[in-house]
């Protein structure tokens, strides 16, 4: 581990691509239960690979257009003096390379998600992500015989098929009491939460927006 403040900052900066990868994975895929060790190794591995690719690209640009890039040899020899004398150039290049590395890591997360989607994703998540961009209407039949329906607002992203999940619906909320045959819209209800533990049937309807040509 780094023993100085500068070393600690540099260490954290080099791990930024791994954080970008992890955050992107969490947004795109259902949550996974993995060990801390595996999560740490994955973050570090992605960071190392992304940083290595970016450094390779920088080396290529430096070889072709040396005047465009900072003088790495001089920077290593006199880091403090060179950084101060060329603060703007060093800062812009550092931020640019970091952004590219984070972008590569986020792109890798998206690519991996596409490959894993059909094999790993739970049926629960697949129902809500099958048609990106579509407005999703959900109908829920509960174990007491009642029925509630509305537009999907949020849902638990756990990748495990467990009953301790829920989803929320936004209005208009339709409801049918147990034993009744008529479904009515609840006029004063704008949202509702449904626990997966109480579901006996879940139906999903996709409303794809019509694009004007």
PDB file of C-alpha atoms in Angstrom:
ATOM      1  CA  UNK A   1       0.000   0.000   0.000  1.00  0.00           C
ATOM      2  CA  UNK A   2       1.169   3.598  -0.618  1.00  0.00           C
ATOM      3  CA  UNK A   3       2.974   5.207   2.332  1.00  0.00           C
ATOM      4  CA  UNK A   4       2.823   8.844   1.194  1.00  0.00           C
ATOM      5  CA  UNK A   5      -0.049  11.163   0.323  1.00  0.00           C
ATOM      6  CA  UNK A   6       1.103  11.475  -3.285  1.00  0.00           C
ATOM      7  CA  UNK A   7       1.393   7.697  -3.576  1.00  0.00           C
ATOM      8  CA  UNK A   8      -2.090   7.241  -2.119  1.00  0.00           C
ATOM      9  CA  UNK A   9      -3.606   9.759  -4.546  1.00  0.00           C
ATOM     10  CA  UNK A  10      -1.867   8.113  -7.496  1.00  0.00           C
ATOM     11  CA  UNK A  11      -3.032   4.697  -6.318  1.00  0.00           C
ATOM     12  CA  UNK A  12      -6.655   5.849  -6.141  1.00  0.00           C
ATOM     13  CA  UNK A  13      -6.440   7.553  -9.522  1.00  0.00           C
ATOM     14  CA  UNK A  14      -5.149   4.369 -11.148  1.00  0.00           C
ATOM     15  CA  UNK A  15      -8.173   2.509  -9.734  1.00  0.00           C
ATOM     16  CA  UNK A  16     -10.692   4.931 -11.267  1.00  0.00           C
ATOM     17  CA  UNK A  17     -11.284   2.700 -14.347  1.00  0.00           C
ATOM     18  CA  UNK A  18     -12.165  -0.197 -12.052  1.00  0.00           C
ATOM     19  CA  UNK A  19     -14.659   1.969 -10.173  1.00  0.00           C
ATOM     20  CA  UNK A  20     -16.183   3.094 -13.472  1.00  0.00           C
ATOM     21  CA  UNK A  21     -16.499  -0.542 -14.533  1.00  0.00           C
ATOM     22  CA  UNK A  22     -18.144  -1.536 -11.254  1.00  0.00           C
ATOM     23  CA  UNK A  23     -20.603   1.366 -11.289  1.00  0.00           C
ATOM     24  CA  UNK A  24     -21.564   0.651 -14.893  1.00  0.00           C
ATOM     25  CA  UNK A  25     -22.078  -3.031 -14.115  1.00  0.00           C
ATOM     26  CA  UNK A  26     -24.347  -2.146 -11.199  1.00  0.00           C
ATOM     27  CA  UNK A  27     -26.487   0.087 -13.420  1.00  0.00           C
ATOM     28  CA  UNK A  28     -26.743  -2.346 -16.318  1.00  0.00           C
ATOM     29  CA  UNK A  29     -26.977  -5.722 -14.620  1.00  0.00           C
ATOM     30  CA  UNK A  30     -28.820  -7.165 -11.679  1.00  0.00           C
ATOM     31  CA  UNK A  31     -26.974  -7.169  -8.391  1.00  0.00           C
ATOM     32  CA  UNK A  32     -24.755 -10.172  -7.804  1.00  0.00           C
ATOM     33  CA  UNK A  33     -23.689 -11.737  -4.529  1.00  0.00           C
ATOM     34  CA  UNK A  34     -19.898 -12.069  -4.786  1.00  0.00           C
ATOM     35  CA  UNK A  35     -17.092 -12.188  -2.254  1.00  0.00           C
ATOM     36  CA  UNK A  36     -15.155  -9.069  -1.336  1.00  0.00           C
ATOM     37  CA  UNK A  37     -11.980 -10.733  -2.600  1.00  0.00           C
ATOM     38  CA  UNK A  38     -13.466 -11.421  -6.034  1.00  0.00           C
ATOM     39  CA  UNK A  39     -14.876  -7.916  -6.297  1.00  0.00           C
ATOM     40  CA  UNK A  40     -11.510  -6.397  -5.352  1.00  0.00           C
ATOM     41  CA  UNK A  41      -9.591  -8.563  -7.827  1.00  0.00           C
ATOM     42  CA  UNK A  42     -12.042  -7.698 -10.609  1.00  0.00           C
ATOM     43  CA  UNK A  43     -11.755  -3.967  -9.888  1.00  0.00           C
ATOM     44  CA  UNK A  44      -7.951  -4.106  -9.809  1.00  0.00           C
ATOM     45  CA  UNK A  45      -7.713  -6.254 -12.953  1.00  0.00           C
ATOM     46  CA  UNK A  46      -9.946  -3.962 -14.990  1.00  0.00           C
ATOM     47  CA  UNK A  47      -8.004  -0.932 -13.774  1.00  0.00           C
ATOM     48  CA  UNK A  48      -4.645  -2.447 -14.724  1.00  0.00           C
ATOM     49  CA  UNK A  49      -5.835  -3.493 -18.187  1.00  0.00           C
ATOM     50  CA  UNK A  50      -7.514  -0.145 -18.936  1.00  0.00           C
ATOM     51  CA  UNK A  51      -4.517   1.826 -17.690  1.00  0.00           C
ATOM     52  CA  UNK A  52      -2.155  -0.342 -19.744  1.00  0.00           C
ATOM     53  CA  UNK A  53      -4.196   0.184 -22.922  1.00  0.00           C
ATOM     54  CA  UNK A  54      -4.283   3.939 -22.379  1.00  0.00           C
ATOM     55  CA  UNK A  55      -0.534   4.088 -21.743  1.00  0.00           C
ATOM     56  CA  UNK A  56       0.019   2.109 -24.932  1.00  0.00           C
ATOM     57  CA  UNK A  57      -2.111   4.605 -26.855  1.00  0.00           C
ATOM     58  CA  UNK A  58      -0.195   7.484 -25.284  1.00  0.00           C
ATOM     59  CA  UNK A  59       3.113   5.872 -26.288  1.00  0.00           C
ATOM     60  CA  UNK A  60       1.841   5.527 -29.846  1.00  0.00           C
ATOM     61  CA  UNK A  61       0.762   9.169 -30.007  1.00  0.00           C
ATOM     62  CA  UNK A  62       4.075  10.278 -28.501  1.00  0.00           C
ATOM     63  CA  UNK A  63       6.010   8.295 -31.083  1.00  0.00           C
ATOM     64  CA  UNK A  64       4.079   9.866 -33.965  1.00  0.00           C
ATOM     65  CA  UNK A  65       3.557  13.397 -32.605  1.00  0.00           C
ATOM     66  CA  UNK A  66       6.135  13.986 -29.852  1.00  0.00           C
ATOM     67  CA  UNK A  67       5.510  17.713 -29.726  1.00  0.00           C
ATOM     68  CA  UNK A  68       1.869  17.167 -28.777  1.00  0.00           C
ATOM     69  CA  UNK A  69       2.621  15.254 -25.586  1.00  0.00           C
ATOM     70  CA  UNK A  70       4.492  15.976 -22.352  1.00  0.00           C
ATOM     71  CA  UNK A  71       8.134  14.930 -22.164  1.00  0.00           C
ATOM     72  CA  UNK A  72       7.801  11.780 -20.081  1.00  0.00           C
ATOM     73  CA  UNK A  73      11.561  11.343 -19.616  1.00  0.00           C
ATOM     74  CA  UNK A  74      11.919  14.871 -18.283  1.00  0.00           C
ATOM     75  CA  UNK A  75       8.827  14.421 -16.126  1.00  0.00           C
ATOM     76  CA  UNK A  76      10.346  11.332 -14.510  1.00  0.00           C
ATOM     77  CA  UNK A  77      13.682  13.043 -13.944  1.00  0.00           C
ATOM     78  CA  UNK A  78      12.302  16.244 -12.450  1.00  0.00           C
ATOM     79  CA  UNK A  79       8.614  15.606 -11.713  1.00  0.00           C
ATOM     80  CA  UNK A  80       8.022  18.621  -9.491  1.00  0.00           C
ATOM     81  CA  UNK A  81       9.781  21.204 -11.641  1.00  0.00           C
ATOM     82  CA  UNK A  82       8.486  19.869 -14.962  1.00  0.00           C
ATOM     83  CA  UNK A  83       4.901  19.604 -13.689  1.00  0.00           C
ATOM     84  CA  UNK A  84       4.961  23.203 -12.464  1.00  0.00           C
ATOM     85  CA  UNK A  85       6.498  24.525 -15.682  1.00  0.00           C
ATOM     86  CA  UNK A  86       4.022  22.588 -17.846  1.00  0.00           C
ATOM     87  CA  UNK A  87       1.062  22.469 -15.507  1.00  0.00           C
ATOM     88  CA  UNK A  88      -1.665  22.948 -18.127  1.00  0.00           C
ATOM     89  CA  UNK A  89      -0.312  20.351 -20.540  1.00  0.00           C
ATOM     90  CA  UNK A  90       0.352  17.734 -17.850  1.00  0.00           C
ATOM     91  CA  UNK A  91      -3.050  18.285 -16.229  1.00  0.00           C
ATOM     92  CA  UNK A  92      -5.015  18.083 -19.486  1.00  0.00           C
ATOM     93  CA  UNK A  93      -3.194  14.964 -20.631  1.00  0.00           C
ATOM     94  CA  UNK A  94      -3.614  13.292 -17.237  1.00  0.00           C
ATOM     95  CA  UNK A  95      -7.341  14.033 -17.120  1.00  0.00           C
ATOM     96  CA  UNK A  96      -7.772  13.015 -20.754  1.00  0.00           C
ATOM     97  CA  UNK A  97      -5.999   9.694 -20.295  1.00  0.00           C
ATOM     98  CA  UNK A  98      -7.967   9.024 -17.118  1.00  0.00           C
ATOM     99  CA  UNK A  99     -11.251   9.754 -18.903  1.00  0.00           C
ATOM    100  CA  UNK A 100     -10.336   7.432 -21.777  1.00  0.00           C
ATOM    101  CA  UNK A 101      -9.381   4.651 -19.348  1.00  0.00           C
ATOM    102  CA  UNK A 102     -12.666   5.052 -17.451  1.00  0.00           C
ATOM    103  CA  UNK A 103     -14.574   5.068 -20.742  1.00  0.00           C
ATOM    104  CA  UNK A 104     -12.881   1.856 -21.865  1.00  0.00           C
ATOM    105  CA  UNK A 105     -13.742   0.196 -18.562  1.00  0.00           C
ATOM    106  CA  UNK A 106     -17.375   1.319 -18.768  1.00  0.00           C
ATOM    107  CA  UNK A 107     -17.554   0.040 -22.341  1.00  0.00           C
ATOM    108  CA  UNK A 108     -16.150  -3.305 -21.221  1.00  0.00           C
ATOM    109  CA  UNK A 109     -18.859  -3.514 -18.571  1.00  0.00           C
ATOM    110  CA  UNK A 110     -21.543  -2.909 -21.184  1.00  0.00           C
ATOM    111  CA  UNK A 111     -20.057  -5.520 -23.514  1.00  0.00           C
ATOM    112  CA  UNK A 112     -19.824  -8.085 -20.744  1.00  0.00           C
ATOM    113  CA  UNK A 113     -23.393  -7.387 -19.701  1.00  0.00           C
ATOM    114  CA  UNK A 114     -24.634  -8.164 -23.214  1.00  0.00           C
ATOM    115  CA  UNK A 115     -22.786 -11.480 -23.249  1.00  0.00           C
ATOM    116  CA  UNK A 116     -23.984 -12.498 -19.799  1.00  0.00           C
ATOM    117  CA  UNK A 117     -27.560 -11.276 -20.073  1.00  0.00           C
ATOM    118  CA  UNK A 118     -29.211 -14.394 -21.450  1.00  0.00           C
ATOM    119  CA  UNK A 119     -27.130 -16.815 -19.384  1.00  0.00           C
ATOM    120  CA  UNK A 120     -27.118 -15.149 -15.963  1.00  0.00           C
ATOM    121  CA  UNK A 121     -29.942 -12.720 -15.605  1.00  0.00           C
ATOM    122  CA  UNK A 122     -32.901 -13.826 -13.551  1.00  0.00           C
ATOM    123  CA  UNK A 123     -36.381 -14.126 -15.051  1.00  0.00           C
ATOM    124  CA  UNK A 124     -37.428 -11.253 -12.778  1.00  0.00           C
ATOM    125  CA  UNK A 125     -34.828  -8.894 -14.265  1.00  0.00           C
ATOM    126  CA  UNK A 126     -35.280 -10.150 -17.817  1.00  0.00           C
ATOM    127  CA  UNK A 127     -38.963  -9.196 -17.776  1.00  0.00           C
ATOM    128  CA  UNK A 128     -38.063  -5.592 -16.963  1.00  0.00           C
ATOM    129  CA  UNK A 129     -35.034  -5.215 -19.256  1.00  0.00           C
ATOM    130  CA  UNK A 130     -36.086  -7.176 -22.345  1.00  0.00           C
ATOM    131  CA  UNK A 131     -37.116  -4.048 -24.235  1.00  0.00           C
ATOM    132  CA  UNK A 132     -34.922  -1.052 -23.296  1.00  0.00           C
ATOM    133  CA  UNK A 133     -36.688   2.269 -23.694  1.00  0.00           C
ATOM    134  CA  UNK A 134     -40.177   0.772 -23.588  1.00  0.00           C
ATOM    135  CA  UNK A 135     -42.748   1.902 -21.040  1.00  0.00           C
ATOM    136  CA  UNK A 136     -43.555  -1.139 -18.915  1.00  0.00           C
ATOM    137  CA  UNK A 137     -47.010  -1.851 -17.516  1.00  0.00           C
ATOM    138  CA  UNK A 138     -47.193  -4.513 -14.825  1.00  0.00           C
ATOM    139  CA  UNK A 139     -50.120  -6.575 -13.565  1.00  0.00           C
ATOM    140  CA  UNK A 140     -49.765  -8.346 -10.214  1.00  0.00           C
ATOM    141  CA  UNK A 141     -52.016 -11.086  -8.910  1.00  0.00           C
ATOM    142  CA  UNK A 142     -51.453 -11.488  -5.181  1.00  0.00           C
ATOM    143  CA  UNK A 143     -51.768 -14.541  -2.980  1.00  0.00           C
ATOM    144  CA  UNK A 144     -54.944 -13.209  -1.353  1.00  0.00           C
ATOM    145  CA  UNK A 145     -56.690 -13.152  -4.739  1.00  0.00           C
ATOM    146  CA  UNK A 146     -56.470  -9.391  -5.254  1.00  0.00           C
ATOM    147  CA  UNK A 147     -55.019  -7.754  -8.347  1.00  0.00           C
ATOM    148  CA  UNK A 148     -53.082  -4.517  -8.767  1.00  0.00           C
ATOM    149  CA  UNK A 149     -51.648  -2.966 -11.930  1.00  0.00           C
ATOM    150  CA  UNK A 150     -49.765   0.133 -12.988  1.00  0.00           C
ATOM    151  CA  UNK A 151     -46.697   1.417 -14.783  1.00  0.00           C
ATOM    152  CA  UNK A 152     -43.377   0.096 -13.514  1.00  0.00           C
ATOM    153  CA  UNK A 153     -41.410   2.665 -11.555  1.00  0.00           C
ATOM    154  CA  UNK A 154     -38.627   0.702  -9.833  1.00  0.00           C
ATOM    155  CA  UNK A 155     -37.734  -2.906  -9.083  1.00  0.00           C
ATOM    156  CA  UNK A 156     -35.208  -4.752  -6.952  1.00  0.00           C
ATOM    157  CA  UNK A 157     -32.078  -5.563  -8.956  1.00  0.00           C
ATOM    158  CA  UNK A 158     -31.000  -8.614  -7.000  1.00  0.00           C
ATOM    159  CA  UNK A 159     -29.764 -11.335  -9.343  1.00  0.00           C
ATOM    160  CA  UNK A 160     -30.915 -14.081  -6.986  1.00  0.00           C
ATOM    161  CA  UNK A 161     -34.417 -15.519  -7.261  1.00  0.00           C
ATOM    162  CA  UNK A 162     -35.435 -14.734  -3.704  1.00  0.00           C
ATOM    163  CA  UNK A 163     -38.812 -13.661  -2.312  1.00  0.00           C
ATOM    164  CA  UNK A 164     -37.363 -10.621  -0.548  1.00  0.00           C
ATOM    165  CA  UNK A 165     -37.701  -8.396  -3.601  1.00  0.00           C
ATOM    166  CA  UNK A 166     -40.214  -5.733  -4.457  1.00  0.00           C
ATOM    167  CA  UNK A 167     -41.331  -3.459  -7.220  1.00  0.00           C
ATOM    168  CA  UNK A 168     -43.079  -0.121  -7.243  1.00  0.00           C
ATOM    169  CA  UNK A 169     -45.815   1.013  -9.588  1.00  0.00           C
ATOM    170  CA  UNK A 170     -46.859   4.517 -10.509  1.00  0.00           C
ATOM    171  CA  UNK A 171     -50.308   5.724 -11.476  1.00  0.00           C
ATOM    172  CA  UNK A 172     -52.829   5.261 -12.687  1.00  0.00           C
ATOM    173  CA  UNK A 173     -53.073   2.355 -10.241  1.00  0.00           C
ATOM    174  CA  UNK A 174     -55.782  -0.210 -10.981  1.00  0.00           C
ATOM    175  CA  UNK A 175     -57.050  -2.524  -8.241  1.00  0.00           C
ATOM    176  CA  UNK A 176     -59.410  -5.471  -7.941  1.00  0.00           C
ATOM    177  CA  UNK A 177     -60.335  -6.750  -4.484  1.00  0.00           C
ATOM    178  CA  UNK A 178     -60.319 -10.487  -3.679  1.00  0.00           C
ATOM    179  CA  UNK A 179     -63.429 -12.205  -5.032  1.00  0.00           C
ATOM    180  CA  UNK A 180     -64.398  -9.237  -7.199  1.00  0.00           C
ATOM    181  CA  UNK A 181     -64.589  -9.227 -11.011  1.00  0.00           C
ATOM    182  CA  UNK A 182     -64.323  -5.509 -11.679  1.00  0.00           C
ATOM    183  CA  UNK A 183     -61.024  -3.655 -11.758  1.00  0.00           C
ATOM    184  CA  UNK A 184     -61.159   0.042 -10.885  1.00  0.00           C
ATOM    185  CA  UNK A 185     -58.648   2.876 -10.990  1.00  0.00           C
ATOM    186  CA  UNK A 186     -57.807   4.217  -7.537  1.00  0.00           C
ATOM    187  CA  UNK A 187     -58.257   7.987  -7.979  1.00  0.00           C
ATOM    188  CA  UNK A 188     -56.215   9.139  -4.975  1.00  0.00           C
ATOM    189  CA  UNK A 189     -53.327   6.692  -5.300  1.00  0.00           C
ATOM    190  CA  UNK A 190     -50.259   7.772  -7.241  1.00  0.00           C
ATOM    191  CA  UNK A 191     -47.952   4.831  -6.506  1.00  0.00           C
ATOM    192  CA  UNK A 192     -47.908   1.375  -4.947  1.00  0.00           C
ATOM    193  CA  UNK A 193     -45.328  -1.165  -3.750  1.00  0.00           C
ATOM    194  CA  UNK A 194     -45.660  -4.908  -4.267  1.00  0.00           C
ATOM    195  CA  UNK A 195     -43.579  -7.575  -2.551  1.00  0.00           C
ATOM    196  CA  UNK A 196     -42.475 -10.543  -4.645  1.00  0.00           C
ATOM    197  CA  UNK A 197     -43.285 -12.727  -1.652  1.00  0.00           C
ATOM    198  CA  UNK A 198     -47.000 -12.069  -2.229  1.00  0.00           C
ATOM    199  CA  UNK A 199     -47.035 -12.566  -6.002  1.00  0.00           C
ATOM    200  CA  UNK A 200     -48.671 -15.557  -7.639  1.00  0.00           C
ATOM    201  CA  UNK A 201     -48.699 -14.133 -11.172  1.00  0.00           C
ATOM    202  CA  UNK A 202     -46.828 -11.280 -12.800  1.00  0.00           C
ATOM    203  CA  UNK A 203     -47.750  -9.976 -16.259  1.00  0.00           C
ATOM    204  CA  UNK A 204     -45.771  -7.412 -18.244  1.00  0.00           C
ATOM    205  CA  UNK A 205     -46.859  -5.295 -21.206  1.00  0.00           C
ATOM    206  CA  UNK A 206     -44.353  -3.262 -23.217  1.00  0.00           C
ATOM    207  CA  UNK A 207     -45.365   0.065 -24.737  1.00  0.00           C
ATOM    208  CA  UNK A 208     -42.702   0.987 -27.280  1.00  0.00           C
ATOM    209  CA  UNK A 209     -42.579   4.734 -28.070  1.00  0.00           C
ATOM    210  CA  UNK A 210     -43.435   5.590 -31.663  1.00  0.00           C
ATOM    211  CA  UNK A 211     -40.658   7.574 -33.338  1.00  0.00           C
ATOM    212  CA  UNK A 212     -41.600  10.196 -35.875  1.00  0.00           C
ATOM    213  CA  UNK A 213     -39.904   9.828 -39.264  1.00  0.00           C
TER     214      UNK A 213
END
